[in-house]
Short mmCIF file of C-alpha atoms and ligand atoms in Angstrom, two decimals:
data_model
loop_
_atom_site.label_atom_id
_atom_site.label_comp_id
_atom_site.label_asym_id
_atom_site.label_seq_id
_atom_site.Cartn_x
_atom_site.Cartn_y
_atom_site.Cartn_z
CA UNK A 22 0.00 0.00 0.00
CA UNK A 23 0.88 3.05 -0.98
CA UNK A 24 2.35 5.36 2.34
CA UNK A 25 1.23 8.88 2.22
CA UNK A 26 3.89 10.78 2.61
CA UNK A 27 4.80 14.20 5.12
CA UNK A 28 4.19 16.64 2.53
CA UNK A 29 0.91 15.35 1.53
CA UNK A 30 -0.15 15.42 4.81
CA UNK A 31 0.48 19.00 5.79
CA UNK A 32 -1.01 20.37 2.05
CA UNK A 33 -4.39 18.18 2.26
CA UNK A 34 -4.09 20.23 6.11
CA UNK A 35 -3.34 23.77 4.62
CA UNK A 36 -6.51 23.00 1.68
CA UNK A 37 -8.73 21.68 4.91
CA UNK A 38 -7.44 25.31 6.43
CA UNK A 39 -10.38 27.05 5.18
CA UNK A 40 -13.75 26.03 3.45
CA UNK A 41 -14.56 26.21 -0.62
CA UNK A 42 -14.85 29.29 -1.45
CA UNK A 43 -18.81 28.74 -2.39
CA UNK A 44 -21.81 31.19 -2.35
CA UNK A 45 -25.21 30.20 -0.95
CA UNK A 46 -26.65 30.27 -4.53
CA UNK A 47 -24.22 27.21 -5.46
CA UNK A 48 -25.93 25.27 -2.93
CA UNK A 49 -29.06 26.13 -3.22
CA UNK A 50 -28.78 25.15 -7.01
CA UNK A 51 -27.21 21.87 -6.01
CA UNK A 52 -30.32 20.98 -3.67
CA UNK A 53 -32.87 22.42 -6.51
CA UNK A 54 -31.17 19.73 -9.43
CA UNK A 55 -31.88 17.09 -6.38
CA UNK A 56 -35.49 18.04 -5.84
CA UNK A 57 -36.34 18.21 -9.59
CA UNK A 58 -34.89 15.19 -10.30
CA UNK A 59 -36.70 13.80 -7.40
CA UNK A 60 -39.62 15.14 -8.31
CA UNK A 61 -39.29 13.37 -12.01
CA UNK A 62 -38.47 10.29 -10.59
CA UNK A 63 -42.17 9.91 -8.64
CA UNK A 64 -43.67 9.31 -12.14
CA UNK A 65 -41.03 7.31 -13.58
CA UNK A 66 -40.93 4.60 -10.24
CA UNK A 67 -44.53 4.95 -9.72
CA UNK A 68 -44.93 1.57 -6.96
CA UNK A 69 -41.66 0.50 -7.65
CA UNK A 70 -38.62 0.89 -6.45
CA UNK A 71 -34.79 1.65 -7.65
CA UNK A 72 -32.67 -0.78 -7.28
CA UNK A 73 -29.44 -0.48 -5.04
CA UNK A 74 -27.24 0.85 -8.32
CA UNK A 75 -28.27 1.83 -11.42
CA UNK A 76 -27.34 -0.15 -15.35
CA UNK A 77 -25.91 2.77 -17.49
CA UNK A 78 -26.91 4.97 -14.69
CA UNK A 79 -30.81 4.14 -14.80
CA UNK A 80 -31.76 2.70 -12.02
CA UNK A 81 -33.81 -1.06 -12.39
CA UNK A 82 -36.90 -0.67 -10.53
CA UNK A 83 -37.94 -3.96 -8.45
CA UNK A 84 -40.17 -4.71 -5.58
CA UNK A 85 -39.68 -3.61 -2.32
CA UNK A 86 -36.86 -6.37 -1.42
CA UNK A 87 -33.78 -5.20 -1.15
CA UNK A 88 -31.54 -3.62 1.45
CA UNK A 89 -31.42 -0.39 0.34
CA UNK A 90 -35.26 0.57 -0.45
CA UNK A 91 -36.04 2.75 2.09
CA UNK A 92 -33.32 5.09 0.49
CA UNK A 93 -36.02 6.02 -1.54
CA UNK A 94 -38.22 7.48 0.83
CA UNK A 95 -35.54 8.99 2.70
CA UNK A 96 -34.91 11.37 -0.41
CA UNK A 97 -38.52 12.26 -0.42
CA UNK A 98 -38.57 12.92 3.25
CA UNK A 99 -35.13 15.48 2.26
CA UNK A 100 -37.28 16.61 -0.47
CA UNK A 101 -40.17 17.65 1.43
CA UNK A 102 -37.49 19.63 4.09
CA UNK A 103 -35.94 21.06 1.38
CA UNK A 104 -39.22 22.49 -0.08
CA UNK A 105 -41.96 22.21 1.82
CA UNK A 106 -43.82 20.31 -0.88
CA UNK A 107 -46.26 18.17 -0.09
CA UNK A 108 -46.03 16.03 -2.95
CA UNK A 109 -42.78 14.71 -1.77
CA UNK A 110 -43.94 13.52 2.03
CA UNK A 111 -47.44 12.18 0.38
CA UNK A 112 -44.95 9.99 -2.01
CA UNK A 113 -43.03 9.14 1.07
CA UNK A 114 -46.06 8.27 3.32
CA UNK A 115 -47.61 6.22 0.98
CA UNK A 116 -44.64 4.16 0.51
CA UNK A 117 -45.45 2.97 4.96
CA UNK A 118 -48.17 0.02 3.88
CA UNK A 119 -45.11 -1.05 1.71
CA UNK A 120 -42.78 -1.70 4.19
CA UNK A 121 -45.33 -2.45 6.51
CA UNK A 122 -46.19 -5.38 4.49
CA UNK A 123 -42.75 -6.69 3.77
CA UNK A 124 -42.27 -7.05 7.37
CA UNK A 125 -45.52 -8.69 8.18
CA UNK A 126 -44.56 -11.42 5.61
CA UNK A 127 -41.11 -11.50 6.19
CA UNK A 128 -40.30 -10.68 3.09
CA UNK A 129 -36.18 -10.21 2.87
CA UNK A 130 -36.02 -9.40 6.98
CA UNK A 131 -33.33 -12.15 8.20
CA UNK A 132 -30.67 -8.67 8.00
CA UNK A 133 -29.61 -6.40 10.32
CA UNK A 134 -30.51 -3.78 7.80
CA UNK A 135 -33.89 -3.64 9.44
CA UNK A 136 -32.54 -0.79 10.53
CA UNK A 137 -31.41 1.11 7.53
CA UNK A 138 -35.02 0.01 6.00
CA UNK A 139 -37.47 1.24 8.65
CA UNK A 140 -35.56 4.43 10.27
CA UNK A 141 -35.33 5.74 6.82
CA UNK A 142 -38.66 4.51 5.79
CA UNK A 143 -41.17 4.61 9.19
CA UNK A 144 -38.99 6.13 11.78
CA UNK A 145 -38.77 9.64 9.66
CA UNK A 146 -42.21 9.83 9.11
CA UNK A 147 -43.03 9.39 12.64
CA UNK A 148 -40.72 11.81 13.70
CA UNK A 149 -41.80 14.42 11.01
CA UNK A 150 -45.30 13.77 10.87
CA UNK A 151 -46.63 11.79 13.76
CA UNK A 152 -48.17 9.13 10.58
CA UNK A 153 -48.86 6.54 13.83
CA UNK A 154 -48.90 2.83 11.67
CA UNK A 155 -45.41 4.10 10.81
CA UNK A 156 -44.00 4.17 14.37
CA UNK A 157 -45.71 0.75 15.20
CA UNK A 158 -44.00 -0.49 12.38
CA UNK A 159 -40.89 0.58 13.15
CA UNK A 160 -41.27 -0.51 16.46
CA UNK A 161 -41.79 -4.32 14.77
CA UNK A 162 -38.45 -4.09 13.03
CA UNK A 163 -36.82 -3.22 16.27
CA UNK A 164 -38.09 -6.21 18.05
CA UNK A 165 -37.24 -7.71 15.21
CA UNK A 166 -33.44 -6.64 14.92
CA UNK A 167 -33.04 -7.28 18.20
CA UNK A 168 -33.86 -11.34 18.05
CA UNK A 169 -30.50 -11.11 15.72
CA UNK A 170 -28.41 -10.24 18.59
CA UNK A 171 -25.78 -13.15 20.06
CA UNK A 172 -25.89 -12.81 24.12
CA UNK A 173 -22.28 -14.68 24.55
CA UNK A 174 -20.76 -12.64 22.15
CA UNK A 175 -22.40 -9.15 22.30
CA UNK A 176 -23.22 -8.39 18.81
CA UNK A 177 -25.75 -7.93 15.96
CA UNK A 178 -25.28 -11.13 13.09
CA UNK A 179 -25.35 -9.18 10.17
CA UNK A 180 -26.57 -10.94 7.53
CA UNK A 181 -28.71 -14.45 6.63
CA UNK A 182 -30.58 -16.88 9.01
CA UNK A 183 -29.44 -17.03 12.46
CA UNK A 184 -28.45 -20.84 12.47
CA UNK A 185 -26.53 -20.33 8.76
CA UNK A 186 -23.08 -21.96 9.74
CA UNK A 187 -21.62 -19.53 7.50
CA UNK A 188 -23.09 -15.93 8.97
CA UNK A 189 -23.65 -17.18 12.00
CA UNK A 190 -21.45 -14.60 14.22
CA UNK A 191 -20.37 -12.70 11.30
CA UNK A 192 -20.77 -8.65 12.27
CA UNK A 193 -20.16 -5.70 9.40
CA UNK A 194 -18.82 -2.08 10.02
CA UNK A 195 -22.42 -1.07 8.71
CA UNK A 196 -24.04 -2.13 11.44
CA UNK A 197 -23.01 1.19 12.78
CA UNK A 198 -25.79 2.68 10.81
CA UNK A 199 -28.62 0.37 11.84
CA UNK A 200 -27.79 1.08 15.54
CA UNK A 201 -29.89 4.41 15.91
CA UNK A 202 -33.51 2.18 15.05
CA UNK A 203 -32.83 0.45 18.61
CA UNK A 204 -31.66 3.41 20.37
CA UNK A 205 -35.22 5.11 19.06
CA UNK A 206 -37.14 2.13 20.00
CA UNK A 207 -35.53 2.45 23.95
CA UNK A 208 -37.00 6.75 23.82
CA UNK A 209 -40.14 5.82 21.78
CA UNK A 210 -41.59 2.88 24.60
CA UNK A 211 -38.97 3.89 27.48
CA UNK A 212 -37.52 0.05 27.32
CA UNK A 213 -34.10 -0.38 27.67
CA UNK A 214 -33.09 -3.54 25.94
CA UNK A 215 -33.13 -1.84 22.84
CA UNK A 216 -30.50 0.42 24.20
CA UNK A 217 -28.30 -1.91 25.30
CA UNK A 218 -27.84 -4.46 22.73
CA UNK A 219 -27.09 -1.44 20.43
CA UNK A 220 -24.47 -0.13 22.98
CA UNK A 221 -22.84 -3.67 23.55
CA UNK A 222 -22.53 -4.18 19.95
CA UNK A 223 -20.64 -0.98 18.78
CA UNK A 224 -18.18 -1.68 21.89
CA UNK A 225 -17.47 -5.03 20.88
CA UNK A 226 -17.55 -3.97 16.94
CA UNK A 227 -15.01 -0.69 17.86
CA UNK A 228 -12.78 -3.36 19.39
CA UNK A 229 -12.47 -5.78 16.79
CA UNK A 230 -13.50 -4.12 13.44
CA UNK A 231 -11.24 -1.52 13.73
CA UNK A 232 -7.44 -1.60 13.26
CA UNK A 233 -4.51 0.08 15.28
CA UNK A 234 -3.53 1.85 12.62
CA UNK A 235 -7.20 3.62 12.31
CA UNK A 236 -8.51 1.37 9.48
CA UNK A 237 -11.01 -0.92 9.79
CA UNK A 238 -12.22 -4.50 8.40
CA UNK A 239 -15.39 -4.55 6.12
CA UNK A 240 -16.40 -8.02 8.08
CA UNK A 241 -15.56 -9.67 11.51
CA UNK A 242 -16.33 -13.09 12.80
CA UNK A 243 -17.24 -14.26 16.09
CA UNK A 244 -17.27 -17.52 17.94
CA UNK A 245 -21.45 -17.49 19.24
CA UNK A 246 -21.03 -20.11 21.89
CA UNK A 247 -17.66 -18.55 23.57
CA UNK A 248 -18.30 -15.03 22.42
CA UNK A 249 -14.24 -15.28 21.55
CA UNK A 250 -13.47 -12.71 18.86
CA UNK A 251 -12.21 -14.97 15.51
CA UNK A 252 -11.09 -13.16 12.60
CA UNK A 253 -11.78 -10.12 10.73
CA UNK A 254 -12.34 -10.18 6.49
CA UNK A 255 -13.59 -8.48 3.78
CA UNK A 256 -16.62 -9.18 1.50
CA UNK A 257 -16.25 -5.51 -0.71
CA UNK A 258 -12.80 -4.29 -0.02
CA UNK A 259 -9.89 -4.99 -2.35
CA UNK A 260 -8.95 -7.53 0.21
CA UNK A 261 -8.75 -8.75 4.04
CA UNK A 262 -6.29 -6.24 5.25
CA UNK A 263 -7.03 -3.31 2.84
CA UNK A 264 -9.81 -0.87 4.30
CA UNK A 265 -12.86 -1.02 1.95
CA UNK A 266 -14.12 3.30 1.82
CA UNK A 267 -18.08 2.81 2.07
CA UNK A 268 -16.96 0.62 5.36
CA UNK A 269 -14.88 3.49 6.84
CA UNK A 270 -17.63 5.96 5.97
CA UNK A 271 -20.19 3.96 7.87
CA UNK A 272 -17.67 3.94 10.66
CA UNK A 273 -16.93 7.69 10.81
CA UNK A 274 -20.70 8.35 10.51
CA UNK A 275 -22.12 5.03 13.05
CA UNK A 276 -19.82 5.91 16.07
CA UNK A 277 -21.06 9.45 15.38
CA UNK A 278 -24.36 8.74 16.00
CA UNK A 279 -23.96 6.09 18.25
CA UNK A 280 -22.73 9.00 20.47
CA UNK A 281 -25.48 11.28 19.97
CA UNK A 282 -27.48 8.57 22.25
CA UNK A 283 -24.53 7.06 24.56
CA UNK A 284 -22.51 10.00 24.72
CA UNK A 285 -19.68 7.88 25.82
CA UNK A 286 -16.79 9.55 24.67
CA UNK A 287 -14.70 6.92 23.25
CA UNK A 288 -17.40 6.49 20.33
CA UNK A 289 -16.16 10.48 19.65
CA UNK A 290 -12.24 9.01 19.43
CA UNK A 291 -13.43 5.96 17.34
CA UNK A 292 -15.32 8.07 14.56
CA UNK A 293 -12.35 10.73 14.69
CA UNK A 294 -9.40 8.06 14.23
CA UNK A 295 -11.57 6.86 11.19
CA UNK A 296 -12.10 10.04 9.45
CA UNK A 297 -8.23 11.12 9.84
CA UNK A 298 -7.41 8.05 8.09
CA UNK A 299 -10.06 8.77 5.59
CA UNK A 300 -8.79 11.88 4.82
CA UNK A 301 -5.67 10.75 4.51
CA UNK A 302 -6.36 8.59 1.98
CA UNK A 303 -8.54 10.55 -0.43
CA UNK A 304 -7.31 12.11 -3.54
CA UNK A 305 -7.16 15.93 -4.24
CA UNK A 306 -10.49 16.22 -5.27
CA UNK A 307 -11.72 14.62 -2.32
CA UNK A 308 -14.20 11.66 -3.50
CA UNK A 309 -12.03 8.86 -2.29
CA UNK A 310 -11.17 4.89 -4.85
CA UNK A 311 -13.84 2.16 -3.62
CA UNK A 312 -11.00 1.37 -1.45
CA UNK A 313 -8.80 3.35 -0.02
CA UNK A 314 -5.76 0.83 -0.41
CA UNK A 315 -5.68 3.45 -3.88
CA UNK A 316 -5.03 6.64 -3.60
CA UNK A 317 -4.06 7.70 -7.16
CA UNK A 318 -4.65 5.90 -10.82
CA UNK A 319 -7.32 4.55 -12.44
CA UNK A 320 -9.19 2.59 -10.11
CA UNK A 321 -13.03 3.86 -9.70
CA UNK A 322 -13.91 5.99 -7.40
CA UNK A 323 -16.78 5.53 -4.59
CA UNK A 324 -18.97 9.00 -4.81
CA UNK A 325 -21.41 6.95 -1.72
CA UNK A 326 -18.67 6.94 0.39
CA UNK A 327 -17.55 10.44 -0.29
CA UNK A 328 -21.43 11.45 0.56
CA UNK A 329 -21.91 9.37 3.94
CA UNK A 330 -18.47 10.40 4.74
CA UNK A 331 -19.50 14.15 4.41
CA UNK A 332 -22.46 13.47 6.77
CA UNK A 333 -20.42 11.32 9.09
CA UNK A 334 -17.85 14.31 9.58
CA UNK A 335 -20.64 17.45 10.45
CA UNK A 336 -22.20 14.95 12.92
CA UNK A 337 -19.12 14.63 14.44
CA UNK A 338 -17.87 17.96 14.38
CA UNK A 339 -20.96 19.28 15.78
CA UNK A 340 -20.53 16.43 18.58
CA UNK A 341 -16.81 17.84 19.13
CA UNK A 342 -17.80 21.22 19.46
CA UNK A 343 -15.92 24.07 18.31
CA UNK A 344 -13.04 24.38 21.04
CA UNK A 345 -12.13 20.97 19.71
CA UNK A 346 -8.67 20.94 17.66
CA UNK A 347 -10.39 19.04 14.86
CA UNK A 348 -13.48 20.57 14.59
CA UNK A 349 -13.00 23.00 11.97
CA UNK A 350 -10.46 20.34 9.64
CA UNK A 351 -13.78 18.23 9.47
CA UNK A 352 -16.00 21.08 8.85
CA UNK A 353 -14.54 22.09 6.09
CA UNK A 354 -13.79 18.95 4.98
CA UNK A 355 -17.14 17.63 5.36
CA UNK A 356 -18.07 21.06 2.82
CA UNK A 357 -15.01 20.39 0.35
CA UNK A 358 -16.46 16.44 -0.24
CA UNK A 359 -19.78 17.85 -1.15
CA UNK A 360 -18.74 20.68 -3.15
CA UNK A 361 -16.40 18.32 -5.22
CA UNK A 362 -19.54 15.96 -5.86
CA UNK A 363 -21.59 18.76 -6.58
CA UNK A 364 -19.23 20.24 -9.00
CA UNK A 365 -18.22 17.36 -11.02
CA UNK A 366 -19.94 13.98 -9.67
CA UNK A 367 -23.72 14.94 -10.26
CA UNK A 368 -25.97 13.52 -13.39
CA UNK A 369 -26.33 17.32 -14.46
CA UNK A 370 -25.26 16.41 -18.11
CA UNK A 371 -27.51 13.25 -18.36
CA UNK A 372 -30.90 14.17 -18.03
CA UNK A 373 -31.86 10.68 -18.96
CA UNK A 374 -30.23 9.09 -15.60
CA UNK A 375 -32.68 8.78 -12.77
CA UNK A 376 -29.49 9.44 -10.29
CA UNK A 377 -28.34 12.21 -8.57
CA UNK A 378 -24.57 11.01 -8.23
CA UNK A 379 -22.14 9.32 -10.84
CA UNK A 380 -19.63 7.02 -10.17
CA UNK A 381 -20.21 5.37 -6.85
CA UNK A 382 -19.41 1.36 -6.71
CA UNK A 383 -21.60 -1.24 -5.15
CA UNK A 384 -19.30 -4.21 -4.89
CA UNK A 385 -16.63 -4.41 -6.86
CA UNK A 386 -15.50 -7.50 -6.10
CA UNK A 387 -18.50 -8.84 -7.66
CA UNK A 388 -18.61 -6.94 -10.64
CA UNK A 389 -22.05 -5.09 -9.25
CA UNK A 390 -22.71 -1.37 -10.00
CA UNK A 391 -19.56 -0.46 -10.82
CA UNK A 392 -19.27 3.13 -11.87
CA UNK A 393 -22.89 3.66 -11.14
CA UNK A 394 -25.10 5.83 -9.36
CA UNK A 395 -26.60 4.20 -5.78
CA UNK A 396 -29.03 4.80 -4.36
CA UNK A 397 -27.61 5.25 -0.89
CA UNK A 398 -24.94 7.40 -2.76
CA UNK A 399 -28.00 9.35 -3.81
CA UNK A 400 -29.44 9.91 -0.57
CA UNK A 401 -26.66 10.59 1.68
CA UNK A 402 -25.24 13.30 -0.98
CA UNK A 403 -28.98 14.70 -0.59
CA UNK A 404 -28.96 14.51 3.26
CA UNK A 405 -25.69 16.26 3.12
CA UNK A 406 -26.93 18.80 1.20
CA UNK A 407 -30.06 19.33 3.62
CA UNK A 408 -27.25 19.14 6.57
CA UNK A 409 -25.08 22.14 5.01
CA UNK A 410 -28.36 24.44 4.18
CA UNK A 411 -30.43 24.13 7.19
CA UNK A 412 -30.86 23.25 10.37
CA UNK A 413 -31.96 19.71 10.14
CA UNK A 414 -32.98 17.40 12.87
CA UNK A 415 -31.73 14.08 11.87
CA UNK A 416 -33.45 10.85 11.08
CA UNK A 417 -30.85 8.65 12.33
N1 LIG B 10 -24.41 -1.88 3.58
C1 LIG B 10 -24.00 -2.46 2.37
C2 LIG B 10 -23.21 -1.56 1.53
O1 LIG B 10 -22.79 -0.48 1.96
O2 LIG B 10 -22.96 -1.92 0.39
#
């Protein structure tokens, strides 16, 4: 791998000095491309849904069954923020019998992305509009994501059927993000075992998933009967000991939040380690290679985890404060990522792509999405947006 050197260092520092020098009406254009081509892609989806990552940067659009659906009505929930349109939260709110129904017939629910799928999808529209079969609902995947945690060992099984020999024990640095679903369920009914599975996990994730050196494993297995820590691996990195950037992102952004609820400190020095070594490893225009093993040539770039990273950093530089040495480095970091999307990542040239974001990567290993738009991509550039232009109370 590729050692950044001294100099590097201290000029990505002296850029990260101050933030892009942007006017207001820059990002209020960037949000109004998002919201139109929101707004277009209502009639084109109609009942269905994008898939995770578009084919020649059109999205597929399937049944509500994958892990990234409720992406979609996250972006209409943004869009509605953004404008006040009700056209956009109607979409959105329309979309709870959908998700409602997947989970009543268990429909693609053996994944810890319960949590990804019914904050974004039910939890938000709770929060924003009190829409009541949405919060049961929510509360169902809760209980639900909560039957996939291992006692002995203190974590959340990521993915597949509890007994599968070969997920059983198996945790993924994404977790991170499914985490704030439990800690809502513990405010919404006042019960605490929601709480504290979510807490035990990230401590027992932090420990393992992440390396000394700051980077961190995609994938980490544990033994369910001892609760003995086995070994750490990757399932969309470049390899086992190379640091896969969506992961990282997810890491910067979960112990963020996770601290938002525990406010135990060391989540704070968990998500900082991770974002100095993701901003170590990004390139000068700041949208880091699918992993960041590559920091130059012509490997594809990730624009998802250049969005989620943005999001991850002004969570946790709020969370530091301003008195804190690094608050202002991942500020303006945080408005550098987006501006560099914005700029010279978005689908403004391709009015025929239903994306907002080019060249993000699914999973490279597997040849999916490669150089496509995604759809979490989409929605975390769009939150970060909302983040940088308003004061926005987050659904997470
Ligand atoms: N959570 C799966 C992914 O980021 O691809």
């Amino acid at each position: 791998m590729k050692e950044r050197n001294e100099i590097e260092e201290l000029k990505r520092k002296a850029l990260l000095s101050s933030p892009p020098k942007i006017d207001s009406e820059f990002w209020k254009e960037a949000r109004v491309f998002c919201t139109e081509k929101i707004k277009n892609n209502i009639t084109v989806f109609k009942n269905r849904f994008p898939g995770p990552a578009s084919v020649n940067n059109i999205y597929p659009l399937i049944s509500n069954t994958d892990w990234t659906a409720s992406f979609w009505p996250g972006m209409l929930f943004l869009a509605f923020e953004s404008t006040t349109d009700e056209f956009f939260s109607k979409t959105g709110e329309a979309l709870v019998m959908s998700f409602r129904e997947r989970l009543d017939s268990r429909s693609e629910t053996e994944t810890h992305d319960l949590g990804f799928l019914y904050t974004l999808s039910c939890a938000a529209p709770w929060r924003l509009f009190g829409n009541s079969l949405a919060r049961e609902t929510a509360l169902m995947a809760a209980d639900l994501l909560l039957l996939r945690f291992h006692e002995k060992a203190s974590i959340i099984q990521a993915w597949g059927n509890l007994e599968d020999p070969a997920q059983r024990g198996r945790i993924i640095i994404d977790c991170a993000m499914n985490l704030p679903l439990l800690y809502w369920a513990s405010e919404e009914t006042g019960k605490p075992r929601y709480r504290d599975a979510a807490a035990l996990h990230i401590k027992t994730a932090n420990r393992c998933i992440i390396r000394k050196n700051w980077s961190s494993f995609h994938t980490y297995f544990f033994d369910t009967e001892t609760g003995a820590p086995v070994r750490g691996n990757t399932a969309q990195g470049y390899s086992d000991d190379s640091c896969w950037a969506r992961g990282q992102a997810w890491g910067i952004y979960g112990n963020a939040l996770s601290f938002r609820y525990l406010k135990d400190p060391t989540l704070l020095e968990n998500a900082r380690g991770l974002a100095r070594y993701f901003l170590n490893r990004l390139p000068d225009d700041m949208v880091a290679y699918w992993d960041l093993i590559f920091v130059d040539g012509p490997e594809e770039r990730d624009s998802s985890a250049a969005a989620i990273a943005a999001c991850g950093l002004l969570e946790l530089s709020a969370a530091l404060g301003a008195s804190d040495a690094d608050y202002q480095y991942f500020k303006n970091a945080a408005y550098h990522i987006t501006a560099s999307l914005a700029k010279s990542y978005t689908t403004r040239d391709i009015p025929e792509s239903t994306g907002l974001l080019l060249h993000g990567v699914y999973a490279k290993p597997d040849s999916k999405g490669v150089d496509e738009c995604t759809l979490f991509g989409d929605y975390f550039y769009m939150e970060a947006l909302v983040r940088l232009c308003q004061n926005w109370k987050p659904y997470w």
